[in-house]
CSV table of C-alpha atoms and ligand atoms in Angstrom, one decimal:
chain,number,residue,atom,x,y,z
Z,477,MET,CA,-67.3,56.8,210.0
Z,478,ARG,CA,-65.2,59.7,211.5
Z,479,ILE,CA,-64.7,62.6,209.2
Z,480,ASP,CA,-61.9,64.9,210.2
Z,481,LEU,CA,-61.9,68.3,208.6
Z,482,ARG,CA,-59.9,70.1,211.3
Z,483,SER,CA,-56.8,70.3,209.1
Z,484,ASP,CA,-55.0,68.7,206.2
Z,485,THR,CA,-52.3,67.7,208.8
Z,486,VAL,CA,-54.4,64.8,210.0
Z,487,THR,CA,-53.7,62.5,207.0
Z,488,LYS,CA,-51.9,59.2,207.6
Z,489,PRO,CA,-49.5,57.4,205.2
Z,490,THR,CA,-51.1,55.2,202.6
Z,491,LYS,CA,-49.7,51.6,202.2
Z,492,GLU,CA,-47.6,52.8,199.2
Z,493,MET,CA,-46.1,55.7,201.2
Z,494,ALA,CA,-45.4,53.4,204.1
Z,495,GLU,CA,-43.6,51.0,201.8
Z,496,ALA,CA,-41.5,53.8,200.4
Z,497,MET,CA,-40.6,54.8,204.0
Z,498,PHE,CA,-39.8,51.2,204.9
Z,499,MET,CA,-37.5,50.8,201.9
Z,500,ALA,CA,-35.6,54.1,202.4
Z,501,ASN,CA,-31.9,54.1,202.0
Z,502,VAL,CA,-30.9,56.0,205.2
Z,503,GLY,CA,-27.8,57.2,207.0
Z,504,ASP,CA,-26.9,59.8,209.7
Z,505,ASP,CA,-28.2,63.1,208.4
Z,506,VAL,CA,-26.3,65.2,210.9
Z,507,TYR,CA,-23.2,63.9,209.1
Z,508,GLY,CA,-25.0,64.7,205.8
Z,509,ASP,CA,-24.9,60.9,205.1
Z,510,ASP,CA,-28.6,60.2,204.6
Z,511,PRO,CA,-29.2,59.5,200.9
Z,512,ALA,CA,-33.0,59.7,201.2
Z,513,VAL,CA,-32.8,63.1,202.9
Z,514,ASN,CA,-30.3,64.3,200.3
Z,515,GLU,CA,-32.6,63.2,197.5
Z,516,LEU,CA,-35.6,65.0,198.9
Z,517,GLN,CA,-33.6,68.2,199.5
Z,518,ALA,CA,-32.2,68.2,196.0
Z,519,LEU,CA,-35.6,67.4,194.4
Z,520,THR,CA,-37.3,70.2,196.3
Z,521,ALA,CA,-34.6,72.7,195.5
Z,522,ALA,CA,-34.7,71.8,191.8
Z,523,TYR,CA,-38.5,72.0,191.8
Z,524,PHE,CA,-38.3,75.7,192.6
Z,525,GLY,CA,-35.1,76.4,190.7
Z,526,MET,CA,-33.2,77.0,194.0
Z,527,GLU,CA,-29.6,75.8,194.7
Z,528,ASP,CA,-30.1,73.8,197.9
Z,529,GLY,CA,-32.7,72.6,200.4
Z,530,LEU,CA,-32.8,71.5,204.0
Z,531,PHE,CA,-35.2,69.0,205.7
Z,532,PHE,CA,-37.1,70.1,208.8
Z,533,PRO,CA,-39.3,68.3,211.3
Z,534,SER,CA,-41.9,71.1,211.0
Z,535,GLY,CA,-42.9,74.0,208.9
Z,536,THR,CA,-42.7,76.2,212.0
Z,537,MET,CA,-39.0,75.3,212.5
Z,538,ALA,CA,-38.3,75.9,208.8
Z,539,ASN,CA,-39.9,79.4,208.9
Z,540,GLN,CA,-38.2,80.3,212.2
Z,541,VAL,CA,-34.8,79.2,211.0
Z,542,ALA,CA,-35.3,81.2,207.7
Z,543,ILE,CA,-36.2,84.3,209.7
Z,544,LYS,CA,-33.3,83.8,212.1
Z,545,ASN,CA,-31.0,83.5,209.0
Z,546,HIS,CA,-32.3,86.6,207.3
Z,547,THR,CA,-32.3,89.0,210.3
Z,548,GLN,CA,-30.2,90.4,213.2
Z,549,PRO,CA,-31.8,91.1,216.6
Z,550,GLY,CA,-33.5,94.5,216.5
Z,551,ASP,CA,-34.4,94.2,212.8
Z,552,GLU,CA,-38.0,94.5,211.7
Z,553,ILE,CA,-39.9,92.1,209.5
Z,554,ILE,CA,-42.9,93.0,207.4
Z,555,CYS,CA,-45.8,90.5,207.1
Z,556,ASP,CA,-49.6,90.5,207.0
Z,557,GLN,CA,-51.6,90.4,210.2
Z,558,THR,CA,-52.9,87.0,209.3
Z,559,ALA,CA,-49.5,85.5,208.9
Z,560,HIS,CA,-48.8,82.1,210.4
Z,561,ILE,CA,-45.2,83.2,211.3
Z,562,TYR,CA,-46.8,86.0,213.4
Z,563,ARG,CA,-50.0,84.4,214.8
Z,564,TYR,CA,-49.3,80.7,215.1
Z,565,GLU,CA,-45.6,80.2,215.8
Z,566,GLY,CA,-45.7,80.9,219.5
Z,567,GLY,CA,-44.1,84.4,219.3
Z,568,GLY,CA,-41.1,82.7,217.7
Z,569,ILE,CA,-40.1,85.8,215.8
Z,570,ALA,CA,-39.4,87.7,219.1
Z,571,PHE,CA,-38.2,84.6,221.0
Z,572,ASN,CA,-35.8,83.2,218.4
Z,573,SER,CA,-34.7,86.2,216.3
Z,574,GLY,CA,-35.3,89.2,218.6
Z,575,ALA,CA,-37.0,90.9,215.7
Z,576,SER,CA,-39.9,93.3,215.7
Z,577,VAL,CA,-42.8,93.0,213.3
Z,578,ARG,CA,-44.6,95.5,211.1
Z,579,LEU,CA,-48.1,94.3,210.3
Z,580,LEU,CA,-49.9,94.9,207.0
Z,581,TYR,CA,-53.6,94.7,206.7
Z,582,GLY,CA,-54.1,93.1,203.2
Z,583,GLU,CA,-57.2,91.6,201.6
Z,584,ARG,CA,-57.5,88.1,203.0
Z,585,GLY,CA,-53.7,88.3,203.6
Z,586,ILE,CA,-52.8,89.6,200.2
Z,587,PHE,CA,-51.1,93.0,200.1
Z,588,THR,CA,-49.5,95.2,197.5
Z,589,ALA,CA,-46.0,96.4,196.7
Z,590,ASP,CA,-47.1,99.9,197.8
Z,591,ASP,CA,-48.2,98.5,201.2
Z,592,VAL,CA,-44.7,97.1,201.6
Z,593,VAL,CA,-42.8,100.2,200.6
Z,594,ALA,CA,-45.0,102.4,202.8
Z,595,ASN,CA,-43.9,100.3,205.8
Z,596,ILE,CA,-40.2,100.2,205.2
Z,597,ASN,CA,-38.5,102.3,207.9
Z,598,SER,CA,-36.2,105.0,206.7
Z,599,ASP,CA,-32.5,105.0,207.7
Z,600,ASP,CA,-32.9,106.8,211.0
Z,601,ILE,CA,-31.6,105.6,214.4
Z,602,HIS,CA,-35.1,105.8,215.9
Z,603,PHE,CA,-36.3,103.0,213.7
Z,604,PRO,CA,-35.6,99.3,213.6
Z,605,PRO,CA,-34.0,98.4,210.2
Z,606,THR,CA,-36.5,96.7,207.9
Z,607,THR,CA,-34.7,93.7,206.5
Z,608,LEU,CA,-37.2,91.1,205.6
Z,609,ILE,CA,-40.7,90.7,204.1
Z,610,SER,CA,-42.5,87.4,204.5
Z,611,LEU,CA,-45.7,86.3,202.7
Z,612,GLU,CA,-47.8,83.2,202.7
Z,613,ASN,CA,-49.3,81.3,199.7
Z,614,THR,CA,-51.9,80.0,200.0
Z,615,VAL,CA,-53.0,82.2,202.8
Z,616,ASN,CA,-54.3,80.0,205.6
Z,617,LYS,CA,-56.3,82.6,207.4
Z,618,GLY,CA,-57.4,84.1,204.1
Z,619,GLY,CA,-59.4,80.9,203.4
Z,620,GLY,CA,-56.7,79.2,201.2
Z,621,ILE,CA,-56.6,82.1,198.7
Z,622,CYS,CA,-53.7,82.2,196.1
Z,623,TRP,CA,-51.5,85.1,195.1
Z,624,ASN,CA,-51.4,85.8,191.3
Z,625,GLU,CA,-48.1,86.3,189.4
Z,626,SER,CA,-48.3,90.0,189.1
Z,627,GLN,CA,-48.9,90.5,192.8
Z,628,LEU,CA,-46.0,88.2,193.7
Z,629,SER,CA,-43.5,89.7,191.2
Z,630,ALA,CA,-44.4,93.3,192.2
Z,631,VAL,CA,-44.0,92.7,195.9
Z,632,CYS,CA,-40.8,90.8,195.6
Z,633,GLN,CA,-39.3,93.2,193.0
Z,634,ARG,CA,-40.0,96.3,195.0
Z,635,ALA,CA,-38.8,94.6,198.3
Z,636,HIS,CA,-35.5,93.7,196.6
Z,637,GLU,CA,-35.2,97.3,195.2
Z,638,HIS,CA,-35.3,98.5,198.8
Z,639,GLY,CA,-32.7,95.9,200.0
Z,640,LEU,CA,-35.1,93.6,201.7
Z,641,LYS,CA,-34.9,89.8,201.7
Z,642,THR,CA,-38.0,87.9,200.7
Z,643,HIS,CA,-39.3,84.8,202.4
Z,644,LEU,CA,-42.3,82.7,201.4
Z,645,ASP,CA,-44.2,80.6,203.9
Z,646,GLY,CA,-45.3,78.0,201.3
Z,647,ALA,CA,-46.9,75.5,203.7
Z,648,ARG,CA,-49.6,75.0,201.1
Z,649,LEU,CA,-47.8,76.3,198.1
Z,650,TRP,CA,-48.5,73.0,196.4
Z,651,ASN,CA,-52.2,73.8,196.5
Z,652,ALA,CA,-51.6,77.3,195.0
Z,653,LEU,CA,-49.5,75.8,192.2
Z,654,VAL,CA,-52.1,73.2,191.3
Z,655,LYS,CA,-54.9,75.8,191.4
Z,656,THR,CA,-53.1,78.6,189.4
Z,657,GLN,CA,-50.9,76.4,187.2
Z,658,GLN,CA,-48.0,78.8,187.9
Z,659,ASN,CA,-44.5,77.7,187.0
Z,660,PRO,CA,-42.7,76.8,190.3
Z,661,LEU,CA,-39.4,77.9,188.9
Z,662,GLN,CA,-40.6,81.5,189.0
Z,663,TYR,CA,-40.8,81.2,192.8
Z,664,GLY,CA,-37.1,80.6,193.0
Z,665,LYS,CA,-36.5,83.9,191.2
Z,666,TRP,CA,-38.9,85.9,193.3
Z,667,PHE,CA,-37.9,84.6,196.7
Z,668,ASP,CA,-34.7,84.4,198.7
Z,669,SER,CA,-36.1,81.5,200.7
Z,670,ILE,CA,-39.2,79.3,200.6
Z,671,SER,CA,-40.5,76.8,203.1
Z,672,VAL,CA,-42.9,74.0,202.0
Z,673,CYS,CA,-44.8,71.4,204.0
Z,674,PHE,CA,-45.2,67.8,203.1
Z,675,SER,CA,-47.2,66.9,206.2
Z,676,LYS,CA,-50.4,68.8,205.0
Z,677,GLY,CA,-52.1,68.1,201.7
Z,678,LEU,CA,-49.4,65.8,200.5
Z,679,GLY,CA,-50.2,63.3,203.3
Z,680,CYS,CA,-46.9,62.7,205.0
Z,681,PRO,CA,-46.6,62.1,208.7
Z,682,VAL,CA,-43.9,64.7,209.2
Z,683,GLY,CA,-41.7,67.1,207.2
Z,684,SER,CA,-40.9,70.4,205.7
Z,685,VAL,CA,-38.2,71.6,203.4
Z,686,LEU,CA,-36.6,75.1,203.3
Z,687,VAL,CA,-34.9,76.1,200.0
Z,688,GLY,CA,-32.5,78.9,199.1
Z,689,THR,CA,-29.0,79.5,197.9
Z,690,THR,CA,-26.2,77.2,199.1
Z,691,PRO,CA,-24.7,79.7,201.5
Z,692,PHE,CA,-28.2,80.4,202.9
Z,693,ILE,CA,-28.8,76.7,203.4
Z,694,ASN,CA,-25.4,76.1,205.0
Z,695,ALA,CA,-26.1,78.9,207.5
Z,696,ALA,CA,-29.6,77.4,208.0
Z,697,ARG,CA,-28.1,74.0,208.8
Z,698,ARG,CA,-26.2,75.6,211.7
Z,699,HIS,CA,-29.4,77.2,213.1
Z,700,ARG,CA,-31.4,74.0,212.6
Z,701,LYS,CA,-28.8,72.2,214.8
Z,702,ARG,CA,-29.1,75.0,217.4
Z,703,PHE,CA,-32.9,74.7,217.4
Z,704,GLY,CA,-32.5,71.0,218.0
Z,705,GLY,CA,-33.7,70.0,214.6
Z,706,GLY,CA,-30.6,67.9,213.5
Z,707,MET,CA,-32.1,64.4,213.0
Z,708,ARG,CA,-30.3,61.2,212.4
Z,709,GLN,CA,-31.9,58.5,210.1
Z,710,ALA,CA,-34.5,61.0,209.0
Z,711,GLY,CA,-34.5,59.4,205.6
Z,712,TYR,CA,-37.5,57.2,206.7
Z,713,LEU,CA,-39.5,60.4,206.9
Z,714,ALA,CA,-37.9,62.1,203.9
Z,715,ALA,CA,-38.8,59.0,201.8
Z,716,ALA,CA,-42.5,59.7,202.5
Z,717,CYS,CA,-42.0,63.3,201.3
Z,718,THR,CA,-40.3,62.2,198.1
Z,719,TYR,CA,-43.1,59.7,197.4
Z,720,ALA,CA,-45.6,62.5,198.0
Z,721,LEU,CA,-43.8,65.0,195.7
Z,722,LYS,CA,-44.0,62.4,192.9
Z,723,ASN,CA,-47.5,61.1,193.5
Z,724,ASN,CA,-49.7,63.4,195.6
Z,725,VAL,CA,-49.3,66.9,194.1
Z,726,ASP,CA,-51.6,66.8,191.1
Z,727,ARG,CA,-54.4,65.0,193.1
Z,728,LEU,CA,-54.7,68.2,195.3
Z,729,ALA,CA,-57.2,69.3,192.6
Z,730,GLU,CA,-59.6,66.7,194.0
Z,731,ASP,CA,-59.4,68.2,197.4
Z,732,HIS,CA,-60.2,71.6,195.9
Z,733,LYS,CA,-63.2,70.2,194.0
Z,734,LYS,CA,-64.5,68.7,197.3
Z,735,ALA,CA,-64.1,72.0,199.1
Z,736,HIS,CA,-65.9,73.8,196.4
Z,737,SER,CA,-68.8,71.4,196.5
Z,738,ILE,CA,-69.1,71.9,200.3
Z,739,GLU,CA,-69.0,75.7,199.7
Z,740,LEU,CA,-72.0,75.5,197.3
Z,741,ILE,CA,-74.1,73.7,199.9
Z,742,LEU,CA,-73.1,76.2,202.7
Z,743,ARG,CA,-74.2,79.1,200.5
Z,744,GLU,CA,-77.8,77.7,200.6
Z,745,LEU,CA,-78.1,77.4,204.4
Z,746,ASN,CA,-79.8,80.0,206.5
Z,747,ALA,CA,-77.5,79.7,209.6
Z,748,VAL,CA,-74.5,80.4,207.5
Z,749,LYS,CA,-74.0,84.1,207.3
Z,750,GLU,CA,-71.0,84.3,205.1
Z,751,VAL,CA,-68.7,82.0,203.1
Z,752,MET,CA,-65.2,83.0,202.0
Z,753,PRO,CA,-65.0,82.2,198.2
Z,754,VAL,CA,-63.2,78.9,198.1
Z,755,GLU,CA,-60.0,78.7,195.9
Z,756,THR,CA,-58.2,75.6,197.2
Z,757,ASN,CA,-58.9,73.1,200.1
Z,758,ILE,CA,-60.0,75.5,202.9
Z,759,VAL,CA,-63.6,76.4,203.5
Z,760,LEU,CA,-64.2,79.3,206.0
Z,761,PHE,CA,-67.7,80.3,206.9
Z,762,ARG,CA,-69.3,82.5,209.5
Z,763,THR,CA,-72.2,81.7,211.8
Z,764,GLU,CA,-74.1,84.2,214.0
Z,765,SER,CA,-71.6,84.3,216.9
Z,766,VAL,CA,-68.8,82.6,218.7
Z,767,GLU,CA,-71.3,80.8,220.9
Z,768,MET,CA,-73.3,79.6,217.9
Z,769,ALA,CA,-70.1,78.4,216.2
Z,770,ASN,CA,-69.2,76.4,219.2
Z,771,ALA,CA,-72.7,74.9,219.4
Z,772,TYR,CA,-72.5,73.9,215.8
Z,773,LEU,CA,-69.1,72.4,216.2
Z,774,ALA,CA,-70.4,70.3,219.1
Z,775,GLU,CA,-73.4,69.2,217.0
Z,776,LEU,CA,-71.1,68.3,214.0
Z,777,LYS,CA,-69.0,66.3,216.4
Z,778,GLN,CA,-72.1,64.3,217.5
Z,779,HIS,CA,-72.4,63.4,213.8
Z,780,HIS,CA,-68.7,62.3,213.8
Z,781,ILE,CA,-67.6,65.4,211.8
Z,782,LEU,CA,-64.7,67.3,213.3
Z,783,ALA,CA,-64.0,70.9,212.4
Z,784,ALA,CA,-62.2,73.9,213.8
Z,785,SER,CA,-63.3,77.3,215.1
Z,786,THR,CA,-61.2,80.2,214.0
Z,787,GLY,CA,-62.8,82.9,216.1
Z,788,GLY,CA,-65.5,85.5,215.6
Z,789,GLY,CA,-68.1,82.9,214.7
Z,790,TRP,CA,-66.0,81.4,211.9
Z,791,ILE,CA,-65.7,77.7,211.3
Z,792,ARG,CA,-63.1,76.1,209.2
Z,793,PHE,CA,-63.2,72.9,207.1
Z,794,VAL,CA,-60.1,71.6,205.4
Z,795,THR,CA,-60.3,68.9,202.7
Z,796,HIS,CA,-57.5,66.4,202.2
Z,797,LEU,CA,-56.2,63.1,201.0
Z,798,ASP,CA,-58.3,61.0,203.5
Z,799,ILE,CA,-61.6,62.6,202.7
Z,800,THR,CA,-63.6,60.4,200.3
Z,801,ASP,CA,-66.5,61.2,198.0
Z,802,GLU,CA,-68.7,59.2,200.4
Z,803,MET,CA,-67.6,61.4,203.2
Z,804,VAL,CA,-68.4,64.5,201.2
Z,805,ASN,CA,-72.0,63.2,200.7
Z,806,GLN,CA,-72.2,62.6,204.4
Z,807,ILE,CA,-70.9,66.1,205.2
Z,808,GLU,CA,-73.4,67.7,202.8
Z,809,LYS,CA,-76.3,65.7,204.2
Z,810,THR,CA,-75.3,66.6,207.8
Z,811,LEU,CA,-74.8,70.3,207.0
Z,812,LYS,CA,-78.3,70.5,205.6
Z,813,LYS,CA,-79.7,69.0,208.8
Z,814,ILE,CA,-77.8,71.2,211.2
Z,815,PHE,CA,-77.4,74.6,209.6
Z,816,ILE,CA,-81.1,75.2,208.8
Q,193,LIG,C1,-49.2,74.5,209.0
Q,193,LIG,C2,-48.5,75.8,208.6
Q,193,LIG,C3,-47.2,76.0,208.9
Q,193,LIG,C4,-46.3,75.1,209.6
Q,193,LIG,O1,-46.9,74.3,210.6
Q,193,LIG,P1,-46.2,73.1,211.3
Q,193,LIG,O2,-47.4,72.5,212.0
Q,193,LIG,O3,-45.2,73.6,212.2
Q,193,LIG,O4,-45.6,72.2,210.3
Q,193,LIG,C5,-46.6,77.2,208.5
Q,193,LIG,N1,-47.4,78.1,207.8
Q,193,LIG,C6,-48.7,77.9,207.5
Q,193,LIG,C7,-49.4,78.9,206.7
Q,193,LIG,C8,-49.3,76.8,207.9
Q,193,LIG,O5,-50.6,76.6,207.6
């Protein structure tokens, strides 16, 4: 039994999802003719109370197109130092949009409206114009932590008062919504654009959707084509996402429960120096050193458990659709053996 905790991206379609894909009613989406893509885009937009949506092959492309759309070369974007758009998108902000970045140093990736306002450049020719703020929910590098409503509304409201656009990298927004029971329609009011992933906790092979106003999405469609993301019969992929939206959102609570159960075991183990409080499906814990973390990862691998190192002695487990209760038992047994 191979247990893959490296990421929630490793899931594969179930039989039911594969059937939904096989049965999809498709067309050429570059002509706007793919009914399955159009359905997914409309459903996702409506879910967040947004006007329109656009299907992407990856969350990275959805974020990068959103940034391109919101900024001009030479502008400055504000985000947390942990942000995926800054750390894990290949320097795309500079490469694709020619924008500079002002980093915030929040608590596990969560910052305040005052942090934002203090980092908006004044109207002075020395400074790049600050035009966009981007935040992440859940925060990946913050151990899957969720923003609460007052934090979100304060940051977005103050940003708008200062003329900034607001983007949400919602790769795991589904997890945050299930955990906090927040109303997704509020997100459409707070943010000018939101990207969501279907290829993570929802179990799809591929796919992200960007939502926003109709003019924003029309402009995004142009950029997506330029980025090489105009796909033809993409409805086979979109059908998996629609299936997941209808069937796999509520069950994320099970992934959260499994992550919490692993967290409780880790807290009892001597070799584990620190565990970030688990909120959703990400478990981050620290060992003595980078070398120790690598040694533990190798040992876990010998026990057919795959995990990821995130630097500084930290190890990451992500629970997902393909992790069963039996696997959790096996994980817990193995952890007790290794991390003594
Ligand atoms: C996974 C992820 C993305 C998008 O990643 P892709 O692999 O390009 O789909 C964006 N933001 C966050 C926070 C993520 O975890």
